Structure formats: C-alpha cells, structure tokens
Amino acid sequence: MALPVVSEFSLNGYLSLIESIRGQGYQVKRYAEASSSARHLILRHDVDFDLDQAVRMAEAEAQTGVIATYFILLRTEMYNALSGEGAKAVIRLAELGHDVGLHFDATLHAPTKAALAVAVREEAGVLSGIVRKVVNVFSFHRPSPDVLNDEVQVEGMINAYNEQFFRAFGYCSDSQGAWRHGPPLAHPVLAEGRGFHLLTHPIWWTGEPNASPQQKLESFLKRRIELLDREIQRNCRAYRSTIQANSSKSA
Ligand SMILES: [Zn+2]
C-alpha cells in the first residue's frame, strides 16, 4: 500500500522538518540562549496574516515540546492584536510556552535609527501589556536594505535581524509559500554544525495541506470577510434584519 503523501508545506511537513534538524543533533533554543557556534536551532515565525493560524502552528509545536518565537504586528490591516479575539490568540501563544516578539513595520515611521528605536520600544510596551510578559525581541516586517544595514539597536531588546542572527547563524526563510532561497535541509550550516535560524510564516503551513499559496490566502480572506460580516450584524440592527430577510427569502 502506498504511504500517504505528506505535503511539505503542511503542519505535518513542518513538524517532520524540525524533527529532521533535531535528528542532526540540534537543540531548539530561544533567541536569548542560542549560540551561533553550537547546534542550536531558533524557530522564528513572523505573523503577517492570521493570528488563528499562528495559534494552530503553536499548538502543534507545543505538543512536540518545541518552543518558537512568534513575532506579532501591531500596525497591520490584516488582524488586530488588541481586539478581544486577537488578544486572546496572542495570550494563547504565550500560554503555550512560546516567546512573543514584536513584528515591526518600519515604513510607518520616520526612517532614522533613533525614531525607529523609540517606536520599537513603544510598540513592544503595548504588546507586553497584552501578553503580560516583557517583550524583548523584535523583527522587521519586509525590511528595506537600509533598515537591515542600519542595525537598529534598542537597549534591552534583541533585534532578530542583527548581524549575529542574520549572518553568524545560518539563515533560511520561506517566502510566499515556497523555499525561494533553497530548502533548509540543504543549508550548508547543518553540515558545519553551526547555529541555524529558521523563519517560517504560519499562513503557508496551516490549512488544507494540498492547497496552493493562492488558495491559502483566499481562505484567509474568506474567514476575514465572515468575521467582518458577523461583527457588522452584531453592531447594526438594520444590516442584520436585511441579511435575515434575504436568507429567509432564499430558503
Ligand atoms: Zn512580516
């Protein structure tokens, strides 16, 4: 009998990737405790689209005893980490034992190192208030080369894009639902036994295993529209009455 095919970009595919790396002697570490000269693996997730998908990934990781860092945007149109449901999801990530970091969009601020450092600290303070834990690590969302080269330093915080994590560690990232810079298991750092910094975006790993990246985004959009529809109904009686009248007509 043929074995079921495990789509690489699925939760099972992700867990077996982590198992393969751990099978090469790697230990999963948090940013603050990871060393580039040891077989240490940092699991980083930038949450660009969907907090619920991040929670699904976090639960799967927690079940296998793996700790990751989830970077959360505060200033995005995709989700609201301050809303009731959004905050619940962010708190859940922390309750599962994962670290919560700030995902920061530098394009919304003045492009100077000093201004960016102030804004990172402010946003990290807001995020700390949600998770009720100190947020001391941040990553940039879609950083420009200038932002990367500038090495923004914030006292007491770790920049996940600083020289150490970006160059001393082997670095590998998914992009738009694929390994555009080569698959992680082929990364030379594994053979060298140095630290490995792996960035994945939950949206590409959750949902229907065989769905294309386009379908995963469409599914996310559908869920957002349904959520907004429910919220409009909750907040506006006239809208709710019209929806109910239309659905009874078509029944
Ligand atoms: Zn991002």
PDB file of N, CA and C in Angstrom, residues 22 29 33 50 53 74 102-103 108 110 112 128 138 146 160 165 169 172 181-183 187 209 216 225:
ATOM      1  N   ARG A  22      16.470  18.310  14.287  1.00  0.00           N
ATOM      2  CA  ARG A  22      16.819  17.833  15.639  1.00  0.00           C
ATOM      3  C   ARG A  22      17.557  16.498  15.566  1.00  0.00           C
ATOM      4  N   LYS A  29      16.276  26.461  20.632  1.00  0.00           N
ATOM      5  CA  LYS A  29      16.608  27.455  21.665  1.00  0.00           C
ATOM      6  C   LYS A  29      15.855  28.760  21.421  1.00  0.00           C
ATOM      7  N   GLU A  33      19.118  32.572  24.421  1.00  0.00           N
ATOM      8  CA  GLU A  33      20.004  31.497  24.889  1.00  0.00           C
ATOM      9  C   GLU A  33      20.705  30.757  23.739  1.00  0.00           C
ATOM     10  N   ASP A  50      -2.456  36.030   9.837  1.00  0.00           N
ATOM     11  CA  ASP A  50      -3.572  35.407  10.546  1.00  0.00           C
ATOM     12  C   ASP A  50      -3.134  34.884  11.922  1.00  0.00           C
ATOM     13  N   GLN A  53      -4.123  31.103  12.636  1.00  0.00           N
ATOM     14  CA  GLN A  53      -3.223  30.112  12.043  1.00  0.00           C
ATOM     15  C   GLN A  53      -1.936  30.001  12.861  1.00  0.00           C
ATOM     16  N   LEU A  74       1.565  44.993  15.347  1.00  0.00           N
ATOM     17  CA  LEU A  74       0.501  45.785  15.979  1.00  0.00           C
ATOM     18  C   LEU A  74      -0.168  46.687  14.952  1.00  0.00           C
ATOM     19  N   LEU A 102       7.910  41.367  18.893  1.00  0.00           N
ATOM     20  CA  LEU A 102       7.243  42.414  18.111  1.00  0.00           C
ATOM     21  C   LEU A 102       7.678  42.320  16.650  1.00  0.00           C
ATOM     22  N   HIS A 103       6.706  42.244  15.754  1.00  0.00           N
ATOM     23  CA  HIS A 103       6.997  42.360  14.324  1.00  0.00           C
ATOM     24  C   HIS A 103       6.707  43.822  13.980  1.00  0.00           C
ATOM     25  N   LEU A 108       6.156  52.762   8.546  1.00  0.00           N
ATOM     26  CA  LEU A 108       5.146  53.634   9.163  1.00  0.00           C
ATOM     27  C   LEU A 108       5.773  54.701  10.050  1.00  0.00           C
ATOM     28  N   ALA A 110       9.361  57.537  10.828  1.00  0.00           N
ATOM     29  CA  ALA A 110      10.472  58.294  10.238  1.00  0.00           C
ATOM     30  C   ALA A 110      11.684  57.372  10.126  1.00  0.00           C
ATOM     31  N   THR A 112      14.794  57.141  10.634  1.00  0.00           N
ATOM     32  CA  THR A 112      16.072  57.341  11.324  1.00  0.00           C
ATOM     33  C   THR A 112      16.199  56.280  12.405  1.00  0.00           C
ATOM     34  N   SER A 128       3.654  43.997  25.311  1.00  0.00           N
ATOM     35  CA  SER A 128       3.898  43.449  26.660  1.00  0.00           C
ATOM     36  C   SER A 128       2.626  43.527  27.493  1.00  0.00           C
ATOM     37  N   PHE A 138      12.525  41.762  18.723  1.00  0.00           N
ATOM     38  CA  PHE A 138      11.714  42.292  17.620  1.00  0.00           C
ATOM     39  C   PHE A 138      12.324  41.913  16.274  1.00  0.00           C
ATOM     40  N   ASP A 146      18.177  49.361   3.683  1.00  0.00           N
ATOM     41  CA  ASP A 146      18.688  50.410   4.586  1.00  0.00           C
ATOM     42  C   ASP A 146      18.431  50.039   6.039  1.00  0.00           C
ATOM     43  N   ALA A 160      16.127  40.627  15.834  1.00  0.00           N
ATOM     44  CA  ALA A 160      16.276  39.313  15.179  1.00  0.00           C
ATOM     45  C   ALA A 160      16.987  39.415  13.828  1.00  0.00           C
ATOM     46  N   PHE A 165      22.286  37.089  14.239  1.00  0.00           N
ATOM     47  CA  PHE A 165      21.238  36.131  13.877  1.00  0.00           C
ATOM     48  C   PHE A 165      21.054  35.997  12.371  1.00  0.00           C
ATOM     49  N   PHE A 169      24.635  33.020  12.358  1.00  0.00           N
ATOM     50  CA  PHE A 169      23.782  31.832  12.244  1.00  0.00           C
ATOM     51  C   PHE A 169      23.533  31.566  10.765  1.00  0.00           C
ATOM     52  N   CYS A 172      17.544  30.764   7.049  1.00  0.00           N
ATOM     53  CA  CYS A 172      16.720  30.237   5.953  1.00  0.00           C
ATOM     54  C   CYS A 172      15.283  30.675   6.191  1.00  0.00           C
ATOM     55  N   HIS A 181      14.906  30.435  -1.452  1.00  0.00           N
ATOM     56  CA  HIS A 181      16.373  30.522  -1.382  1.00  0.00           C
ATOM     57  C   HIS A 181      16.972  29.160  -1.068  1.00  0.00           C
ATOM     58  N   GLY A 182      16.273  28.095  -1.441  1.00  0.00           N
ATOM     59  CA  GLY A 182      16.778  26.742  -1.203  1.00  0.00           C
ATOM     60  C   GLY A 182      16.163  26.133   0.043  1.00  0.00           C
ATOM     61  N   PRO A 183      15.966  24.802   0.051  1.00  0.00           N
ATOM     62  CA  PRO A 183      15.342  24.140   1.194  1.00  0.00           C
ATOM     63  C   PRO A 183      16.270  24.117   2.405  1.00  0.00           C
ATOM     64  N   HIS A 187      20.837  23.416   3.605  1.00  0.00           N
ATOM     65  CA  HIS A 187      21.661  24.560   4.023  1.00  0.00           C
ATOM     66  C   HIS A 187      23.017  24.055   4.539  1.00  0.00           C
ATOM     67  N   PRO A 209      -3.587  20.863   3.507  1.00  0.00           N
ATOM     68  CA  PRO A 209      -2.203  20.550   3.151  1.00  0.00           C
ATOM     69  C   PRO A 209      -1.898  20.681   1.667  1.00  0.00           C
ATOM     70  N   LYS A 216      -4.568  29.335  -0.004  1.00  0.00           N
ATOM     71  CA  LYS A 216      -4.432  29.604   1.433  1.00  0.00           C
ATOM     72  C   LYS A 216      -4.773  31.068   1.732  1.00  0.00           C
ATOM     73  N   ILE A 225     -13.698  38.045   5.853  1.00  0.00           N
ATOM     74  CA  ILE A 225     -14.986  38.613   5.411  1.00  0.00           C
ATOM     75  C   ILE A 225     -16.108  38.090   6.313  1.00  0.00           C
TER      76      ILE A 225
END
